[in-house]
Tab-separated table of C-alpha atoms and ligand atoms in Angstrom:
chain	number	residue	atom	x	y	z
A	234	MET	CA	-18.803	25.576	-26.943
A	235	GLU	CA	-15.924	24.851	-24.651
A	236	GLU	CA	-16.947	21.230	-24.192
A	237	VAL	CA	-15.636	20.133	-27.539
A	238	PRO	CA	-11.910	20.703	-27.057
A	239	ILE	CA	-12.044	19.069	-23.609
A	240	GLN	CA	-13.719	16.009	-25.131
A	241	ILE	CA	-11.027	15.807	-27.772
A	242	GLU	CA	-8.338	16.167	-25.160
A	243	ARG	CA	-9.881	13.369	-23.068
A	244	LYS	CA	-9.936	11.134	-26.105
A	245	LEU	CA	-6.330	11.967	-26.870
A	246	MET	CA	-5.358	11.298	-23.289
A	247	LYS	CA	-7.149	7.949	-23.318
A	248	GLU	CA	-5.280	6.912	-26.446
A	249	LYS	CA	-1.959	7.990	-24.994
A	250	LEU	CA	-2.675	6.067	-21.799
A	251	ILE	CA	-3.423	2.965	-23.860
A	252	GLU	CA	-0.122	3.496	-25.694
A	253	LEU	CA	1.779	3.878	-22.415
A	254	ARG	CA	0.116	0.828	-20.863
A	255	LYS	CA	1.064	-1.237	-23.913
A	256	ILE	CA	4.748	-0.436	-23.402
A	257	LEU	CA	4.549	-0.877	-19.619
A	258	GLY	CA	2.842	-4.244	-20.173
A	259	LYS	CA	5.751	-5.475	-22.267
A	260	ILE	CA	8.207	-4.251	-19.616
A	261	ALA	CA	6.240	-6.119	-16.933
A	262	ASP	CA	6.334	-9.306	-19.057
A	263	LEU	CA	10.108	-8.989	-19.393
A	264	ARG	CA	10.511	-8.450	-15.661
A	265	TYR	CA	8.463	-11.574	-14.886
A	266	ALA	CA	10.442	-13.576	-17.457
A	267	ALA	CA	13.694	-12.490	-15.784
A	268	ASN	CA	12.161	-13.580	-12.451
A	269	VAL	CA	11.477	-17.049	-13.882
A	270	LEU	CA	15.122	-17.357	-14.937
A	271	ASP	CA	16.300	-16.155	-11.554
A	272	TRP	CA	13.937	-18.507	-9.686
A	273	ASP	CA	15.151	-21.452	-11.748
A	274	GLN	CA	18.753	-20.443	-11.053
A	275	GLN	CA	18.144	-20.491	-7.314
A	276	VAL	CA	15.908	-23.560	-7.168
A	277	TYR	CA	16.944	-26.027	-9.889
A	278	MET	CA	19.826	-24.885	-12.100
A	279	PRO	CA	23.083	-26.895	-11.984
A	280	ASP	CA	26.068	-24.838	-10.729
A	281	ASP	CA	27.830	-24.427	-14.045
A	282	GLY	CA	24.828	-22.753	-15.649
A	283	ASP	CA	25.700	-19.618	-13.661
A	284	GLU	CA	27.545	-17.594	-16.254
A	285	GLU	CA	25.156	-18.045	-19.164
A	286	ARG	CA	22.155	-17.496	-16.932
A	287	GLY	CA	23.695	-14.227	-15.791
A	288	GLU	CA	24.047	-13.148	-19.428
A	289	GLN	CA	20.462	-14.095	-20.233
A	290	ILE	CA	19.013	-12.148	-17.324
A	291	ALA	CA	21.228	-9.144	-18.124
A	292	THR	CA	20.007	-9.186	-21.759
A	293	ILE	CA	16.368	-9.197	-20.719
A	294	LEU	CA	16.919	-6.360	-18.256
A	295	GLU	CA	18.764	-4.343	-20.896
A	296	ILE	CA	15.912	-4.761	-23.411
A	297	SER	CA	13.437	-3.771	-20.718
A	298	HIS	CA	15.508	-0.710	-19.698
A	299	ASN	CA	15.800	0.488	-23.308
A	300	LEU	CA	12.095	0.015	-23.877
A	301	PHE	CA	11.410	2.202	-20.856
A	302	VAL	CA	13.859	5.094	-21.206
A	303	SER	CA	12.865	5.682	-24.841
A	304	ASP	CA	11.916	9.058	-26.332
A	305	GLU	CA	8.463	7.606	-26.924
A	306	VAL	CA	7.816	6.992	-23.219
A	307	GLY	CA	9.326	10.392	-22.378
A	308	LYS	CA	6.982	12.139	-24.823
A	309	LEU	CA	3.908	10.182	-23.698
A	310	LEU	CA	4.617	11.042	-20.065
A	311	MET	CA	5.167	14.705	-20.842
A	312	ASP	CA	1.849	14.928	-22.726
A	313	LEU	CA	-0.023	12.935	-20.117
A	314	GLN	CA	1.284	15.126	-17.284
A	315	SER	CA	-0.352	18.188	-18.804
A	316	GLU	CA	-3.478	16.464	-20.087
A	317	SER	CA	-4.307	14.607	-16.905
A	318	ILE	CA	-4.799	17.512	-14.515
A	319	ASP	CA	-8.573	16.910	-14.428
A	320	LEU	CA	-8.193	13.327	-13.286
A	321	ASP	CA	-9.048	12.307	-9.747
A	322	PRO	CA	-5.568	12.289	-8.152
A	323	ASN	CA	-6.329	8.945	-6.470
A	324	SER	CA	-7.525	7.205	-9.635
A	325	ASP	CA	-5.544	4.320	-11.086
A	326	GLU	CA	-4.784	6.457	-14.151
A	327	ALA	CA	-3.440	9.490	-12.274
A	328	ARG	CA	-1.348	7.287	-9.978
A	329	LEU	CA	-0.025	5.280	-12.904
A	330	ILE	CA	1.208	8.441	-14.600
A	331	LYS	CA	2.750	9.710	-11.359
A	332	VAL	CA	4.578	6.499	-10.466
A	333	THR	CA	5.756	5.901	-14.038
A	334	GLN	CA	7.128	9.452	-14.175
A	335	ARG	CA	8.990	8.870	-10.906
A	336	ASP	CA	10.524	5.636	-12.209
A	337	PHE	CA	11.365	7.302	-15.526
A	338	ASP	CA	13.207	10.157	-13.767
A	339	LYS	CA	15.130	7.614	-11.699
A	340	GLU	CA	16.212	5.576	-14.686
A	341	THR	CA	17.169	8.550	-16.837
A	342	LYS	CA	18.994	10.745	-14.315
A	343	ILE	CA	21.908	8.372	-13.744
A	344	PRO	CA	24.463	8.347	-16.592
A	345	VAL	CA	24.675	4.964	-18.337
A	346	ASN	CA	28.449	4.677	-17.781
A	347	LEU	CA	27.965	5.068	-14.017
A	348	LEU	CA	25.319	2.321	-14.016
A	349	VAL	CA	27.630	0.029	-15.992
A	350	GLU	CA	30.544	0.717	-13.646
A	351	LEU	CA	28.367	0.049	-10.604
A	352	SER	CA	27.098	-3.206	-12.024
A	353	GLN	CA	30.605	-4.402	-12.948
A	354	THR	CA	31.933	-3.422	-9.522
A	355	THR	CA	29.177	-5.194	-7.610
A	356	THR	CA	29.618	-8.377	-9.683
A	357	MET	CA	33.301	-8.507	-8.694
A	358	ALA	CA	32.565	-7.332	-5.155
A	359	HIS	CA	30.102	-10.163	-4.640
A	360	ASN	CA	32.750	-12.792	-5.360
A	361	ALA	CA	35.261	-10.920	-3.203
A	362	TRP	CA	32.733	-10.765	-0.376
A	363	VAL	CA	31.995	-14.516	-0.530
A	364	LYS	CA	35.738	-15.223	-0.230
A	365	ALA	CA	36.315	-12.623	2.470
A	366	LYS	CA	33.416	-13.992	4.530
A	367	THR	CA	34.671	-17.586	4.175
A	368	ASN	CA	38.237	-16.615	5.119
A	369	ASN	CA	37.369	-13.970	7.735
A	370	ASP	CA	39.436	-11.499	5.704
A	371	PHE	CA	37.881	-8.015	5.646
A	372	ASN	CA	41.022	-6.444	4.143
A	373	SER	CA	40.564	-8.324	0.867
A	374	PHE	CA	37.020	-6.949	0.546
A	375	GLN	CA	37.865	-3.384	1.629
A	376	PRO	CA	38.911	-1.957	-1.807
A	377	TYR	CA	35.668	-3.216	-3.394
A	378	LEU	CA	33.525	-1.675	-0.698
A	379	GLU	CA	35.449	1.606	-0.990
A	380	LYS	CA	34.664	1.703	-4.698
A	381	ILE	CA	30.997	0.840	-4.119
A	382	ILE	CA	30.646	3.648	-1.562
A	383	GLU	CA	32.301	6.104	-3.966
A	384	LEU	CA	30.066	5.110	-6.915
A	385	THR	CA	26.961	5.108	-4.720
A	386	LYS	CA	27.732	8.669	-3.647
A	387	GLN	CA	28.020	9.654	-7.319
A	388	LYS	CA	24.692	7.951	-8.005
A	389	ALA	CA	23.003	9.844	-5.161
A	390	GLU	CA	24.485	13.139	-6.373
A	391	CYS	CA	22.594	12.763	-9.673
A	392	PHE	CA	19.446	13.597	-7.670
A	393	LYS	CA	20.523	16.933	-6.245
A	394	PRO	CA	19.041	18.981	-4.645
A	395	TYR	CA	18.218	16.882	-1.592
A	396	GLU	CA	18.043	17.367	2.157
A	397	HIS	CA	20.505	14.526	2.750
A	398	ILE	CA	22.698	12.577	0.314
A	399	TYR	CA	21.159	9.318	1.645
A	400	ASP	CA	17.624	10.457	0.668
A	401	PRO	CA	17.731	9.341	-2.987
A	402	LEU	CA	19.188	5.971	-1.938
A	403	LEU	CA	16.444	5.383	0.628
A	404	ASP	CA	13.833	6.556	-1.862
A	405	ASP	CA	14.593	3.581	-4.136
A	406	TYR	CA	13.086	1.306	-1.491
A	407	GLU	CA	10.815	3.657	0.498
A	408	PRO	CA	9.328	6.182	-1.938
A	409	GLY	CA	8.870	9.592	-0.353
A	410	MET	CA	10.579	8.746	2.934
A	411	LEU	CA	13.446	10.932	4.137
A	412	THR	CA	16.624	10.135	6.053
A	413	SER	CA	15.477	12.585	8.729
A	414	ASP	CA	12.206	10.603	9.164
A	415	VAL	CA	14.175	7.402	9.755
A	416	LYS	CA	16.595	9.128	12.136
A	417	THR	CA	13.723	10.501	14.215
A	418	ILE	CA	11.989	7.118	14.449
A	419	PHE	CA	15.175	5.202	15.206
A	420	SER	CA	16.395	7.587	17.874
A	421	GLU	CA	13.056	7.183	19.635
A	422	ILE	CA	13.095	3.410	19.441
A	423	ARG	CA	16.786	2.667	20.172
A	424	PRO	CA	17.082	3.524	23.894
A	425	GLN	CA	13.798	1.765	24.664
A	426	GLN	CA	14.836	-1.421	22.890
A	427	VAL	CA	18.271	-1.367	24.528
A	428	ASP	CA	16.567	-1.024	27.950
A	429	LEU	CA	14.201	-3.873	27.162
A	430	ILE	CA	17.087	-6.215	26.304
A	431	LYS	CA	18.917	-5.187	29.465
A	432	SER	CA	15.975	-5.971	31.722
A	433	ILE	CA	15.318	-9.275	29.928
A	434	SER	CA	18.953	-10.277	30.433
A	435	LYS	CA	18.450	-9.921	34.195
A	436	SER	CA	15.476	-12.335	34.185
A	437	LYS	CA	15.522	-16.106	34.396
A	438	GLN	CA	16.287	-17.537	30.961
A	439	ILE	CA	13.763	-19.700	29.096
A	440	ASP	CA	14.437	-23.379	28.393
A	441	ASP	CA	14.230	-24.095	24.659
A	442	SER	CA	16.410	-27.218	24.642
A	443	PHE	CA	13.579	-29.271	23.112
A	444	LEU	CA	13.818	-27.060	20.006
A	445	LYS	CA	17.455	-28.049	19.557
A	446	ILE	CA	16.943	-31.734	18.803
A	447	LYS	CA	16.147	-33.535	15.529
A	448	TYR	CA	12.714	-33.142	13.930
A	449	ASP	CA	11.714	-35.112	10.797
A	450	PRO	CA	12.262	-32.731	7.807
A	451	SER	CA	9.375	-34.139	5.742
A	452	LYS	CA	6.925	-33.529	8.582
A	453	GLN	CA	8.302	-29.999	9.023
A	454	TRP	CA	7.769	-29.391	5.316
A	455	GLN	CA	4.170	-30.654	5.484
A	456	PHE	CA	3.392	-28.519	8.535
A	457	GLY	CA	4.586	-25.421	6.651
A	458	ILE	CA	2.356	-26.318	3.678
A	459	ASP	CA	-0.649	-26.805	5.964
A	460	VAL	CA	-0.148	-23.476	7.738
A	461	ALA	CA	0.405	-21.556	4.475
A	462	GLN	CA	-2.854	-22.977	3.170
A	463	ALA	CA	-4.712	-22.322	6.424
A	464	ILE	CA	-3.806	-18.631	6.361
A	465	GLY	CA	-4.964	-18.255	2.767
A	466	LEU	CA	-2.312	-19.283	0.228
A	467	ASP	CA	-3.937	-20.842	-2.849
A	468	TRP	CA	-1.756	-23.624	-4.300
A	469	LYS	CA	-3.287	-23.048	-7.722
A	470	ARG	CA	-1.434	-19.713	-7.667
A	471	SER	CA	1.705	-20.621	-5.780
A	472	ARG	CA	4.205	-23.349	-5.025
A	473	LEU	CA	6.828	-24.055	-2.379
A	474	ASP	CA	10.411	-25.190	-3.017
A	475	THR	CA	13.578	-25.308	-0.955
A	476	THR	CA	16.598	-22.967	-1.198
A	477	GLU	CA	19.501	-22.013	1.041
A	478	HIS	CA	18.032	-18.511	1.529
A	479	PRO	CA	14.220	-18.457	1.435
A	480	PHE	CA	12.595	-15.902	-0.875
A	481	THR	CA	9.418	-14.941	-2.741
A	482	THR	CA	9.255	-14.164	-6.440
A	483	THR	CA	6.465	-13.111	-8.759
A	484	PHE	CA	5.711	-14.239	-12.302
A	485	GLY	CA	2.366	-12.460	-12.568
A	486	GLN	CA	-0.788	-11.778	-10.578
A	487	LYS	CA	-1.692	-15.469	-10.480
A	488	ASP	CA	1.708	-17.079	-10.020
A	489	VAL	CA	3.786	-16.149	-6.978
A	490	ARG	CA	6.416	-18.630	-5.771
A	491	ILE	CA	7.913	-19.072	-2.318
A	492	THR	CA	10.840	-21.079	-0.989
A	493	THR	CA	11.846	-22.297	2.449
A	494	ASN	CA	14.820	-23.884	4.155
A	495	VAL	CA	14.301	-27.073	6.129
A	496	SER	CA	16.849	-27.926	8.806
A	497	GLU	CA	16.540	-31.150	10.769
A	498	ALA	CA	18.212	-29.610	13.818
A	499	ILE	CA	16.359	-26.254	13.879
A	500	PRO	CA	12.722	-27.378	13.706
A	501	THR	CA	11.182	-23.903	13.792
A	502	SER	CA	13.301	-22.474	11.004
A	503	ALA	CA	11.273	-24.004	8.144
A	504	PHE	CA	7.981	-23.063	9.762
A	505	PHE	CA	8.908	-19.409	10.377
A	506	SER	CA	10.482	-18.922	6.964
A	507	THR	CA	7.476	-20.530	5.249
A	508	ILE	CA	4.947	-18.332	7.043
A	509	HIS	CA	7.165	-15.258	6.450
A	510	GLU	CA	7.368	-15.865	2.691
A	511	THR	CA	3.657	-16.715	2.612
A	512	GLY	CA	3.024	-13.226	3.986
A	513	HIS	CA	5.000	-11.747	1.091
A	514	ALA	CA	3.191	-13.978	-1.409
A	515	LEU	CA	-0.287	-13.082	-0.127
A	516	TYR	CA	0.572	-9.407	-0.678
A	517	GLU	CA	1.716	-9.979	-4.275
A	518	LEU	CA	-1.343	-12.154	-4.986
A	519	GLY	CA	-3.663	-9.454	-3.690
A	520	PHE	CA	-2.918	-6.605	-6.108
A	521	SER	CA	-6.028	-5.369	-7.901
A	522	PRO	CA	-6.495	-6.937	-11.382
A	523	SER	CA	-6.987	-3.381	-12.715
A	524	LEU	CA	-3.281	-2.752	-12.022
A	525	ARG	CA	-2.082	-5.818	-13.933
A	526	ARG	CA	1.045	-5.412	-16.124
A	527	THR	CA	1.739	-1.918	-14.792
A	528	PRO	CA	4.302	-0.579	-12.285
A	529	LEU	CA	1.392	-0.258	-9.826
A	530	SER	CA	1.145	-4.061	-9.586
A	531	ASN	CA	3.868	-3.855	-6.954
A	532	ALA	CA	4.215	-3.337	-3.213
A	533	ALA	CA	3.936	0.208	-1.836
A	534	SER	CA	7.520	-0.148	-0.579
A	535	LEU	CA	9.936	-2.723	0.771
A	536	ALA	CA	8.946	-1.858	4.334
A	537	PHE	CA	5.290	-2.464	3.486
A	538	HIS	CA	6.273	-5.780	1.950
A	539	GLU	CA	8.173	-6.664	5.103
A	540	SER	CA	5.258	-5.515	7.266
A	541	GLN	CA	3.155	-8.242	5.628
A	542	SER	CA	5.674	-11.040	6.083
A	543	ARG	CA	6.478	-10.031	9.658
A	544	LEU	CA	2.848	-9.611	10.607
A	545	TRP	CA	2.191	-13.251	9.720
A	546	GLU	CA	5.526	-14.510	11.042
A	547	ASN	CA	5.640	-12.653	14.353
A	548	LEU	CA	2.392	-10.977	15.371
A	549	VAL	CA	0.362	-13.972	14.234
A	550	GLY	CA	2.894	-16.833	14.068
A	551	ARG	CA	4.567	-16.193	17.423
A	552	SER	CA	1.349	-15.472	19.294
A	553	ARG	CA	-0.294	-17.606	21.949
A	554	GLN	CA	-3.589	-17.433	20.017
A	555	PHE	CA	-2.047	-18.925	16.893
A	556	TRP	CA	-0.487	-21.828	18.773
A	557	THR	CA	-3.668	-22.440	20.763
A	558	TYR	CA	-4.973	-23.760	17.474
A	559	PHE	CA	-1.792	-25.138	15.896
A	560	PHE	CA	0.172	-26.580	18.838
A	561	PRO	CA	-1.963	-29.753	19.159
A	562	LYS	CA	-1.387	-30.368	15.431
A	563	PHE	CA	2.347	-29.664	15.702
A	564	LYS	CA	2.584	-31.926	18.726
A	565	ALA	CA	0.738	-34.708	16.877
A	566	SER	CA	3.442	-34.592	14.172
A	567	PHE	CA	6.307	-34.568	16.686
A	568	SER	CA	4.860	-36.452	19.631
A	569	GLU	CA	8.222	-37.926	20.641
A	570	GLN	CA	10.109	-34.616	20.799
A	571	LEU	CA	7.263	-32.749	22.502
A	572	SER	CA	5.892	-35.430	24.812
A	573	ASN	CA	6.520	-33.398	27.989
A	574	ILE	CA	5.944	-29.967	26.487
A	575	ASP	CA	2.751	-27.969	26.921
A	576	LEU	CA	1.491	-24.971	24.965
A	577	GLU	CA	2.866	-22.466	27.474
A	578	SER	CA	6.431	-23.868	27.445
A	579	PHE	CA	6.339	-24.003	23.651
A	580	TYR	CA	5.064	-20.422	23.377
A	581	ARG	CA	7.808	-19.148	25.671
A	582	ALA	CA	10.506	-21.127	23.863
A	583	ILE	CA	9.672	-19.720	20.414
A	584	ASN	CA	9.805	-16.238	21.929
A	585	LYS	CA	13.115	-16.597	23.737
A	586	VAL	CA	15.241	-13.433	23.638
A	587	GLU	CA	18.984	-13.747	23.360
A	588	PRO	CA	21.404	-11.207	21.837
A	589	SER	CA	23.200	-12.891	18.938
A	590	PHE	CA	25.766	-11.911	16.318
A	591	ILE	CA	23.730	-12.773	13.226
A	592	ARG	CA	20.870	-10.508	12.165
A	593	THR	CA	18.887	-13.180	10.330
A	594	GLU	CA	18.877	-15.434	13.390
A	595	SER	CA	17.901	-12.760	15.872
A	596	ASP	CA	14.641	-12.588	17.825
A	597	GLU	CA	11.936	-9.919	17.724
A	598	ALA	CA	13.322	-7.951	20.670
A	599	THR	CA	16.861	-7.581	19.289
A	600	TYR	CA	16.218	-7.511	15.527
A	601	ASN	CA	15.752	-3.763	15.094
A	602	LEU	CA	19.020	-3.056	16.910
A	603	HIS	CA	20.882	-5.031	14.251
A	604	ILE	CA	19.221	-2.817	11.644
A	605	MET	CA	19.883	0.491	13.400
A	606	LEU	CA	23.556	-0.400	13.657
A	607	ARG	CA	23.736	-0.983	9.884
A	608	PHE	CA	21.766	2.186	9.121
A	609	GLU	CA	24.033	4.350	11.251
A	610	LEU	CA	27.197	2.879	9.777
A	611	GLU	CA	26.119	3.178	6.156
A	612	LEU	CA	24.987	6.717	6.803
A	613	GLU	CA	28.448	7.603	8.125
A	614	LEU	CA	30.092	5.878	5.162
A	615	ILE	CA	27.988	7.839	2.666
A	616	GLU	CA	28.499	11.093	4.568
A	617	GLY	CA	32.258	10.436	4.462
A	618	LYS	CA	32.510	10.511	8.275
A	619	LEU	CA	33.617	6.881	8.483
A	620	LYS	CA	36.368	5.318	6.386
A	621	VAL	CA	35.796	1.769	5.117
A	622	GLU	CA	39.057	0.649	6.764
A	623	HIS	CA	37.614	1.576	10.177
A	624	LEU	CA	34.294	-0.147	9.542
A	625	PRO	CA	34.993	-3.448	11.379
A	626	ASP	CA	35.991	-1.578	14.562
A	627	ALA	CA	32.967	0.701	14.329
A	628	TRP	CA	30.769	-2.370	13.846
A	629	ASN	CA	32.103	-4.106	16.934
A	630	GLU	CA	31.796	-0.997	19.064
A	631	CYS	CA	28.167	-0.562	18.052
A	632	MET	CA	27.403	-4.235	18.773
A	633	LYS	CA	28.806	-3.773	22.253
A	634	ASP	CA	26.712	-0.641	22.848
A	635	TYR	CA	23.420	-2.013	21.546
A	636	LEU	CA	23.521	-5.727	22.273
A	637	GLY	CA	26.286	-6.041	24.837
A	638	ILE	CA	28.261	-8.567	22.755
A	639	ILE	CA	31.311	-8.323	20.473
A	640	PRO	CA	31.649	-10.688	17.481
A	641	PRO	CA	34.760	-12.900	17.759
A	642	ASN	CA	35.529	-12.332	14.054
A	643	ASP	CA	34.354	-10.342	11.017
A	644	THR	CA	32.595	-13.346	9.467
A	645	LEU	CA	30.160	-13.184	12.394
A	646	GLY	CA	30.286	-9.387	12.286
A	647	VAL	CA	30.688	-6.851	9.514
A	648	LEU	CA	30.964	-9.475	6.731
A	649	GLN	CA	27.734	-11.350	7.483
A	650	ASP	CA	25.314	-9.629	5.061
A	651	VAL	CA	25.338	-9.671	1.266
A	652	HIS	CA	23.745	-6.199	0.879
A	653	TRP	CA	26.762	-3.874	0.762
A	654	SER	CA	28.621	-6.077	-1.715
A	655	ALA	CA	25.558	-5.852	-3.960
A	656	GLY	CA	25.444	-2.046	-3.692
A	657	LEU	CA	22.148	-2.198	-1.777
A	658	ILE	CA	22.738	0.887	0.330
A	659	GLY	CA	19.543	2.394	1.729
A	660	TYR	CA	17.891	-1.017	1.984
A	661	PHE	CA	18.513	-2.002	5.614
A	662	PRO	CA	16.166	0.501	7.332
A	663	THR	CA	13.197	-1.020	5.487
A	664	TYR	CA	13.405	-4.172	7.613
A	665	ALA	CA	12.949	-2.261	10.866
A	666	ILE	CA	10.333	0.076	9.419
A	667	GLY	CA	8.441	-3.025	8.276
A	668	ASN	CA	8.303	-4.173	11.900
A	669	LEU	CA	6.940	-0.799	12.987
A	670	ILE	CA	4.255	-0.805	10.298
A	671	SER	CA	3.203	-4.346	11.225
A	672	ALA	CA	2.512	-3.265	14.819
A	673	GLN	CA	0.552	-0.198	13.663
A	674	LEU	CA	-1.597	-2.389	11.415
A	675	TRP	CA	-2.053	-4.914	14.221
A	676	GLY	CA	-3.434	-2.212	16.500
A	677	LYS	CA	-5.852	-0.913	13.895
A	678	MET	CA	-6.996	-4.445	13.013
A	679	HIS	CA	-7.915	-5.101	16.612
A	680	LEU	CA	-9.992	-1.924	16.657
A	681	ASP	CA	-11.773	-2.947	13.459
A	682	MET	CA	-12.250	-6.617	14.404
A	683	ALA	CA	-13.091	-7.091	18.079
A	684	ASP	CA	-13.086	-10.889	17.825
A	685	LEU	CA	-9.789	-11.175	15.931
A	686	ASP	CA	-7.949	-13.010	18.726
A	687	ASP	CA	-10.810	-15.496	19.165
A	688	LYS	CA	-10.796	-16.210	15.468
A	689	ILE	CA	-7.025	-16.820	15.440
A	690	CYS	CA	-7.476	-19.237	18.362
A	691	LYS	CA	-9.928	-21.141	16.163
A	692	GLY	CA	-7.614	-21.144	13.138
A	693	ASP	CA	-9.933	-18.806	11.239
A	694	PHE	CA	-7.876	-16.270	9.248
A	695	GLU	CA	-10.411	-15.292	6.618
A	696	GLU	CA	-11.407	-11.933	8.048
A	697	LEU	CA	-7.793	-11.028	8.832
A	698	LEU	CA	-6.668	-11.700	5.267
A	699	SER	CA	-9.644	-9.900	3.818
A	700	TRP	CA	-8.804	-6.842	5.978
A	701	LEU	CA	-5.247	-6.867	4.617
A	702	ARG	CA	-6.503	-7.223	1.039
A	703	THR	CA	-8.971	-4.355	1.361
A	704	ASN	CA	-6.699	-1.962	3.222
A	705	ILE	CA	-3.313	-2.752	1.699
A	706	HIS	CA	-2.909	-5.462	-0.935
A	707	GLN	CA	-5.370	-4.277	-3.570
A	708	HIS	CA	-3.771	-0.807	-3.781
A	709	GLY	CA	-0.402	-2.141	-4.932
A	710	ALA	CA	1.994	0.775	-5.384
A	711	LYS	CA	-0.697	3.428	-5.866
A	712	PHE	CA	0.171	5.147	-2.593
A	713	GLU	CA	3.526	5.973	-1.058
A	714	PRO	CA	4.172	4.198	2.263
A	715	GLN	CA	3.555	7.224	4.508
A	716	GLU	CA	0.362	8.037	2.619
A	717	LEU	CA	-0.894	4.449	2.812
A	718	ILE	CA	-0.308	4.028	6.547
A	719	GLN	CA	-1.970	7.385	7.159
A	720	ASN	CA	-5.008	6.365	5.082
A	721	ILE	CA	-5.351	3.205	7.167
A	722	THR	CA	-4.468	4.316	10.704
A	723	GLY	CA	-4.652	8.112	10.613
A	724	ASN	CA	-0.971	8.334	11.567
A	725	LYS	CA	2.348	8.292	9.773
A	726	ILE	CA	4.903	5.550	10.448
A	727	GLU	CA	5.630	5.679	14.187
A	728	ALA	CA	7.694	3.817	16.747
A	729	GLN	CA	5.433	3.637	19.794
A	730	PRO	CA	2.989	0.872	18.752
A	731	TYR	CA	5.909	-1.497	18.128
A	732	ILE	CA	7.634	-0.573	21.387
A	733	ARG	CA	4.372	-1.090	23.288
A	734	TYR	CA	3.873	-4.444	21.562
A	735	LEU	CA	7.364	-5.638	22.549
A	736	GLN	CA	7.120	-4.346	26.119
A	737	THR	CA	3.718	-5.931	26.753
A	738	LYS	CA	4.697	-9.238	25.209
A	739	TYR	CA	8.059	-9.664	26.938
A	740	LYS	CA	6.956	-8.308	30.293
A	741	GLU	CA	4.485	-11.171	30.387
A	742	ILE	CA	6.919	-13.811	29.061
A	743	TYR	CA	9.871	-12.793	31.237
A	744	GLN	CA	7.795	-11.456	34.151
B	86	ZN	ZN1	10.977	-10.729	4.032
């Protein structure tokens, strides 16, 4: 006799899930539409369209926000929470309810007036930052950053209780990850990376002068297209354009766009940014169709997203195996510039290590140190241990400690990144964690596919991409990052595989 009420409940739950998915579908459509407007703004829009475009995007996001934080969604979630206890916790349905509830809590816990104030402040701060960076004038930016730090603290405090005030900020980008997790990983990695740089600096430096001459931009562009296609990008579902800062954006499961930046004088820049963004695009194109138009049709986290782009850019794209196949083709396009260069010299040149001031231009061996510096400083700012006025000095001191160099001005130092002016605090660690994840995946892939290196040497990436799709892409945001990496490798996010990867690689390159 008991079966009847359960059946009814199931039916009710099914109907409520359909209701919820309908609303979430509309929200997804709005998000993609806003992405189209943003993509157009960055790729094609004439300069003066700025203001109106900003209004249009803001309107769409407001409609989408209101649709989401409605009483209707709140009620549906509350009912579904209690009615879904019999569901397999790993099913799409159970995960959809869980992730939607998490997003709903996030969007409803922060008072609207605080969100408005933050958004107004960051709009003004962005302009102030652009000017300050151009004029090397930190003082003019300081009051904006002070306000952003203050408002960000207030935002974090909405999520009390927490272990650390930075936890809710980090959680926006790395669901479930704690500040203490990041601290533990970074403190393990930092001394080893600093040592590595020190011993490299004592070795004979690599000659990469042939990468500092002019290379035909149209041939560079074509090479990027060919590589993106070779590793699995389907041009029926993507396209490539040029922008100052390369990025990937998504309009749906079958339309993911990438951009690159072609520079005549830095011939590898277009190639590495194209393969990096292709890695992001392949992830977005690989989400399971069953997750379409839901919050699960998303990456597990920013670090996971970055693990995909960096895996293709660095572990594949800077490997000897990759260039065994592609160097003859690259050389055929640039026979004049590379006439005296063999595969080995080319491989060493694209892996040259040199401490530099700018994060986005740094090599694999120094990159994480740039991130750790930012993480430590923003942590101290949020904890109130560091005043914004002392930030430039703290920055320079850290640069000296980690990389052995001091920026000659703030434009090349504390003012270089857009993130803080945009209120993106908690974002930086994801870049370094992405590197760590990529090395963990790389290790597991080699265990699962014994002939992986041989296949890369032959330009065959099919099995590699299919491994990524099966293990990572198809799941979208169903699993939190720590859960996902554990499902794949048996371990949580850890530092050692990345350290071992760097040490092995550079020991061989720098002897
Ligand atoms: Zn990226």
